[in-house]
């Protein structure tokens, strides 16, 4: 948001000037053309301009820009209408027209004028007198002009050859603002007259307009006891004068943030008592709104009535120049940043009341706490961002919402927590309020007692009223910048956390994102399960040399309790332990003994630097995922530093995302471990040694190992001198495929050792698979029995049920299939299979693979059976291990992408007669 305040009626000078803090961005495009050329009925006193790119999020940015601008100008009454109209017009520009949009806000005494210009040139310029069809109000787009006609006091459309500008004017309601001011001290003879006893009726009205409180003065003035009127609508008692031409009634007046005026109350006697009333809209700690009404008899209205504001030009000097009360207090030029403005404020407040120190606190969004933002004459480094409650104690002088004067703080210890231990004795504090809402507190203190009176409180309140709006505007600007930075930070953090499923990497990312952006150091505790204690898993400090010392220190401190309550909570144990460690180190350096008995000194124990690093505020945020506390995120500051409320809120958002990422990594790790364990259980633990035959197996599971594959192999002894071998592929992956894989491998061993032939083994396995019902999967399987012969050869009996055919490599380099294809298992009930006998001569190789090898693809090309045979022809004279390795290398090089299917290779070779 860019806002400029301009005295007088001239357009703003783009160069920096004195006065309020301001940032200025000159109007862009048609906005610049129309600022000077339009006819004005009133003086333009401020303007703000911004441009927005033709993207969807620009609509929300434009809404925020207009809302912040008008609220900064104090135009809260017209903000909602302005935002609605701006949203429609910017949507037309950036969404429907597809161009950038220029938004210009102009402030005048009457209200605000807002212009929205787009750069769409291909637009029909309407001729004069042509009826304009605004379309249906129910259609999706094009409602901007209809809304302008309905909501704006004045509006119009201006065309140029390259731009179109739609403008609208919103006027402020014609009612007094009613802002409180502190009047000057008057001689006694000039004071307004009042009865000897001035009674002020205090009536509280809830959101529905019913009376909830009725004090004794109200009983005395109107004659009703509290129990008679409590719960009744105020409209039953009020005689409300309806002013012609306005629609403000009692219901509307009770909803305004402040209101003052005259009306009547029907007394118990039946007569109407004219009263003068001051209404203030408030809300309780639970957020429930109500209105406090202060009423006096009309002839005593001077007790409540706000003094009329003195015109700015009435205090003109000899040269006719007006004096701005803000500039008188702050000086010119005013600082253009929030910290500078706050620091200037406390310095001027201290000088104005001749104090020894001053401080300024800003309220949190919920108005329950105040945060120290500037001070002078106090240890500011220690106090900055410290928080104190708004309600420090019972009674009027225990609240920051009202002015307070303390003659001697030693008589009321804790009345101003910020001054504890500073030596200050007397203090005056006043609230900073904007539209009745507490935004901060300003205080001046002195070392001597009884330094301040109510007169000083009025002077300080007068100054606070003058700077409250500027401070709040600067705070909102800073907060907007922080929130935009926070949004960018959280988006980046979410992307990083979502990009890994590794637990250790997730822990490291959590810490690296918080240090040093949010905290000076960070520690992450994890909880394995409900019965486990928190475990210190990761520690990080912006100075790497201090990490080991902090880790050692935290290992000696009991971990924080895993409380699931959201939000940050202060953890004092590290700072206390650090203080003890520093004390012991100091005593040892002086050659003294004694001190705390708890030892934290062996090894690389905490040094004074480590103690200083963790001696500030430490907060703990729970890591909650799926309704379970899985750890804690601990953030710390160095000695005497505190966290900002905005930083804690950002850390809370980050902790929620980090907790889910950490839990996802845990679940992924557990699933991977289970899958890998199950996969190992489906494969033989080791291969037997067979005299006279070399055997080599290579198995590659596809994916990241978090799913059980469907490929398997086995080689096992059947009886003396005979061995069974198998290689198979179950359709699919996952639990159902694993069930069939386990059934097949174990059933093969059991049936083969029963003495059944190969076809009978597979036929009974086929029946077992079909018995699985809905869980059954079809299975391709190559099964055979091998028996080494005395002449150095090996006899094989093979059944190939739907599996890629085994290939036989002879010594002369020829390759041929060693079996014929037969039906696969798990599909046909009455399966008829047969076995084939193959003799491997010395030097021959039998190669068995799964379809992950033959179906390896690179675009439209596939390795296939022929490609596998071509690779195998190059393996003459190689050992079984070398053959399997060359096949796998050729398969991997065939395509650049990672394999999409499991691959298993079983190579068996009969050595030549000249080999051992």
XYZ file of N, CA and C in Angstrom, residues 82-185:
312
model
N -16.431 0.452 -0.553
C -15.299 0.693 -1.455
C -14.624 -0.607 -1.856
N -14.482 -1.528 -0.914
C -13.827 -2.800 -1.212
C -14.658 -3.614 -2.198
N -15.988 -3.629 -2.008
C -16.854 -4.387 -2.915
C -16.750 -3.837 -4.343
N -16.832 -2.511 -4.471
C -16.777 -1.922 -5.805
C -15.408 -2.133 -6.455
N -14.347 -1.952 -5.673
C -12.999 -2.160 -6.221
C -12.811 -3.597 -6.669
N -13.313 -4.535 -5.881
C -13.168 -5.952 -6.232
C -13.817 -6.244 -7.575
N -15.020 -5.725 -7.811
C -15.708 -5.980 -9.078
C -14.968 -5.339 -10.248
N -14.514 -4.090 -10.066
C -13.877 -3.391 -11.178
C -12.510 -3.979 -11.507
N -11.733 -4.360 -10.485
C -10.429 -4.964 -10.744
C -10.604 -6.346 -11.365
N -11.640 -7.076 -10.940
C -11.918 -8.377 -11.556
C -12.193 -8.212 -13.049
N -12.958 -7.203 -13.398
C -13.232 -6.955 -14.822
C -11.938 -6.701 -15.592
N -10.988 -6.004 -14.948
C -9.753 -5.651 -15.649
C -8.804 -6.828 -15.766
N -8.473 -7.465 -14.631
C -7.403 -8.465 -14.645
C -7.891 -9.845 -15.043
N -9.190 -10.146 -14.834
C -9.707 -11.474 -15.161
C -10.390 -11.483 -16.519
N -11.354 -10.582 -16.685
C -12.131 -10.593 -17.927
C -11.393 -9.901 -19.071
N -10.813 -8.708 -18.806
C -10.091 -8.006 -19.862
C -8.677 -8.533 -20.030
N -8.130 -9.136 -18.985
C -6.797 -9.722 -19.073
C -5.684 -8.702 -19.121
N -5.869 -7.523 -18.527
C -4.822 -6.497 -18.518
C -4.494 -6.149 -17.071
N -3.432 -5.386 -16.878
C -3.127 -4.877 -15.545
C -4.149 -3.817 -15.162
N -4.251 -3.560 -13.871
C -5.223 -2.596 -13.363
C -4.495 -1.561 -12.523
N -4.840 -0.279 -12.715
C -4.293 0.824 -11.921
C -5.394 1.311 -10.991
N -5.108 1.341 -9.703
C -6.084 1.784 -8.703
C -5.559 3.059 -8.064
N -6.390 4.084 -8.036
C -6.035 5.373 -7.454
C -7.087 5.753 -6.425
N -6.661 6.068 -5.193
C -7.553 6.514 -4.127
C -7.265 7.984 -3.832
N -8.308 8.793 -3.804
C -8.193 10.220 -3.514
C -9.044 10.554 -2.299
N -8.443 11.285 -1.357
C -9.171 11.672 -0.146
C -9.515 13.146 -0.210
N -10.741 13.466 0.217
C -11.163 14.854 0.335
C -11.932 15.011 1.644
N -12.355 16.238 1.936
C -13.111 16.468 3.166
C -14.447 15.745 3.137
N -14.994 15.518 1.954
C -16.315 14.914 1.844
C -16.272 13.391 1.896
N -15.176 12.778 1.448
C -15.121 11.322 1.394
C -13.933 10.863 0.562
N -14.145 9.843 -0.230
C -13.058 9.267 -1.018
C -13.541 8.986 -2.434
N -12.654 9.211 -3.381
C -12.916 8.878 -4.782
C -11.890 7.826 -5.201
N -12.367 6.747 -5.840
C -11.500 5.640 -6.244
C -11.664 5.421 -7.732
N -10.519 5.286 -8.419
C -10.519 5.076 -9.860
C -9.822 3.756 -10.177
N -10.404 2.993 -11.096
C -9.819 1.736 -11.561
C -9.703 1.825 -13.074
N -8.472 1.714 -13.568
C -8.218 1.841 -15.003
C -7.619 0.539 -15.516
N -8.037 0.146 -16.740
C -7.409 -1.002 -17.384
C -6.813 -0.549 -18.720
N -6.058 -1.441 -19.378
C -5.318 -1.108 -20.590
C -5.865 -1.849 -21.803
N -7.144 -2.188 -21.788
C -7.717 -2.966 -22.882
C -8.153 -2.014 -23.986
N -7.481 -1.986 -25.147
C -7.813 -0.974 -26.170
C -9.002 -1.340 -27.034
N -9.284 -2.635 -27.195
C -10.323 -3.047 -28.143
C -11.686 -2.989 -27.470
N -12.122 -1.799 -27.151
C -13.361 -1.632 -26.410
C -14.219 -0.587 -27.143
N -15.452 -0.907 -27.332
C -16.335 0.015 -28.054
C -16.626 1.230 -27.190
N -16.372 2.415 -27.708
C -16.654 3.642 -26.978
C -18.117 4.011 -27.226
N -18.955 4.066 -26.176
C -20.389 4.330 -26.400
C -20.612 5.762 -26.872
N -21.525 5.891 -27.798
C -21.882 7.213 -28.307
C -22.858 7.878 -27.357
N -22.843 9.222 -27.378
C -23.745 9.948 -26.497
C -25.190 9.652 -26.888
N -25.984 9.398 -25.887
C -27.384 9.108 -26.120
C -27.685 7.657 -26.316
N -26.650 6.826 -26.482
C -26.881 5.398 -26.660
C -27.253 4.765 -25.328
N -28.324 4.021 -25.326
C -28.738 3.349 -24.091
C -27.723 2.273 -23.742
N -27.302 2.272 -22.493
C -26.316 1.309 -22.039
C -27.028 0.129 -21.390
N -26.789 -1.052 -21.918
C -27.374 -2.264 -21.353
C -26.388 -2.874 -20.361
N -26.718 -2.802 -19.090
C -25.821 -3.324 -18.055
C -25.926 -4.822 -17.888
N -26.838 -5.472 -18.577
C -26.926 -6.922 -18.469
C -27.713 -7.362 -17.245
N -27.761 -8.641 -17.079
C -28.495 -9.220 -15.948
C -27.648 -9.169 -14.696
N -28.233 -8.789 -13.543
C -27.445 -8.776 -12.298
C -27.069 -10.168 -11.838
N -27.671 -11.209 -12.397
C -27.396 -12.583 -11.946
C -26.261 -13.242 -12.690
N -25.755 -12.631 -13.762
C -24.700 -13.294 -14.505
C -23.371 -13.155 -13.774
N -22.395 -13.969 -14.176
C -21.146 -14.088 -13.426
C -20.342 -12.808 -13.410
N -20.155 -12.174 -14.566
C -19.319 -10.987 -14.634
C -20.117 -9.781 -15.063
N -19.427 -8.588 -15.022
C -20.058 -7.383 -15.526
C -20.980 -6.693 -14.565
N -20.854 -6.959 -13.255
C -21.747 -6.314 -12.293
C -21.145 -5.027 -11.745
N -19.921 -4.674 -12.167
C -19.240 -3.531 -11.581
C -20.024 -2.240 -11.713
N -20.530 -1.919 -12.931
C -21.252 -0.667 -13.124
C -22.582 -0.669 -12.385
N -23.240 -1.835 -12.317
C -24.491 -1.898 -11.552
C -24.247 -1.610 -10.079
N -23.164 -2.169 -9.538
C -22.856 -1.908 -8.134
C -22.486 -0.453 -7.916
N -21.767 0.148 -8.854
C -21.461 1.569 -8.734
C -22.741 2.398 -8.665
N -23.694 2.044 -9.519
C -24.959 2.775 -9.522
C -25.715 2.590 -8.218
N -25.565 1.425 -7.604
C -26.333 1.130 -6.394
C -25.669 1.673 -5.138
N -24.337 1.681 -5.084
C -23.653 1.992 -3.835
C -23.012 3.374 -3.805
N -22.532 3.846 -4.946
C -21.757 5.082 -4.949
C -22.667 6.295 -4.995
N -22.197 7.396 -4.398
C -22.920 8.653 -4.508
C -22.807 9.227 -5.907
N -21.613 9.131 -6.479
C -21.379 9.560 -7.862
C -20.444 8.557 -8.496
N -20.597 8.365 -9.817
C -19.702 7.456 -10.523
C -19.707 7.804 -11.996
N -18.726 7.272 -12.701
C -18.655 7.558 -14.119
C -17.589 6.718 -14.807
N -17.565 6.849 -16.146
C -16.607 6.113 -16.968
C -15.930 7.113 -17.889
N -14.590 7.037 -17.946
C -13.822 7.919 -18.811
C -12.995 7.067 -19.770
N -12.993 7.450 -21.062
C -12.298 6.696 -22.107
C -11.154 7.520 -22.684
N -10.087 6.819 -23.033
C -9.036 7.369 -23.882
C -8.789 6.341 -24.979
N -7.991 6.651 -25.972
C -7.748 5.647 -27.035
C -7.152 4.349 -26.521
N -6.475 4.386 -25.389
C -5.792 3.162 -24.910
C -6.249 2.722 -23.535
N -7.087 3.491 -22.843
C -7.445 3.154 -21.476
C -8.935 3.384 -21.243
N -9.411 2.716 -20.254
C -10.763 2.966 -19.767
C -10.688 3.078 -18.254
N -11.277 4.117 -17.686
C -11.242 4.345 -16.253
C -12.665 4.417 -15.710
N -12.956 3.618 -14.715
C -14.237 3.684 -14.007
C -13.950 4.271 -12.630
N -14.685 5.340 -12.254
C -14.466 5.970 -10.956
C -15.776 6.035 -10.181
N -15.645 6.077 -8.890
C -16.824 6.246 -8.039
C -16.446 7.069 -6.817
N -17.418 7.800 -6.309
C -17.239 8.677 -5.144
C -18.121 8.162 -4.015
N -17.518 7.965 -2.844
C -18.248 7.572 -1.635
C -18.113 8.691 -0.615
N -19.244 9.214 -0.162
C -19.237 10.329 0.789
C -19.338 9.811 2.217
N -18.700 10.531 3.118
C -18.757 10.160 4.529
C -20.123 10.494 5.106
N -20.610 9.698 6.075
C -21.883 10.019 6.730
C -21.804 11.372 7.424
N -22.894 12.081 7.415
C -22.944 13.415 8.010
C -23.204 13.303 9.502
N -22.179 12.946 10.257
C -22.304 12.911 11.713
C -20.962 13.259 12.326
N -20.993 13.714 13.539
C -19.764 14.099 14.224
C -18.929 12.872 14.531
N -17.630 13.040 14.423
C -16.740 11.926 14.704
C -16.733 11.607 16.191
N -16.715 12.619 17.048
C -16.805 12.384 18.490
C -15.510 11.887 19.100
N -14.374 12.244 18.517
C -13.102 11.813 19.091
C -12.800 12.618 20.343
N -12.358 11.932 21.369
C -12.060 12.599 22.637
C -10.820 13.472 22.509
N -10.857 14.627 23.179
C -9.682 15.484 23.283
C -9.556 15.943 24.714
N -8.373 16.312 25.123
C -8.147 16.844 26.458
C -8.104 18.361 26.364
N -8.964 19.021 27.101
C -9.045 20.475 27.044
C -7.996 21.136 27.923
N -7.762 22.403 27.704
C -6.763 23.115 28.507
C -7.298 23.419 29.907
N -6.390 23.773 30.792
C -6.802 24.209 32.139
C -7.481 25.571 32.029
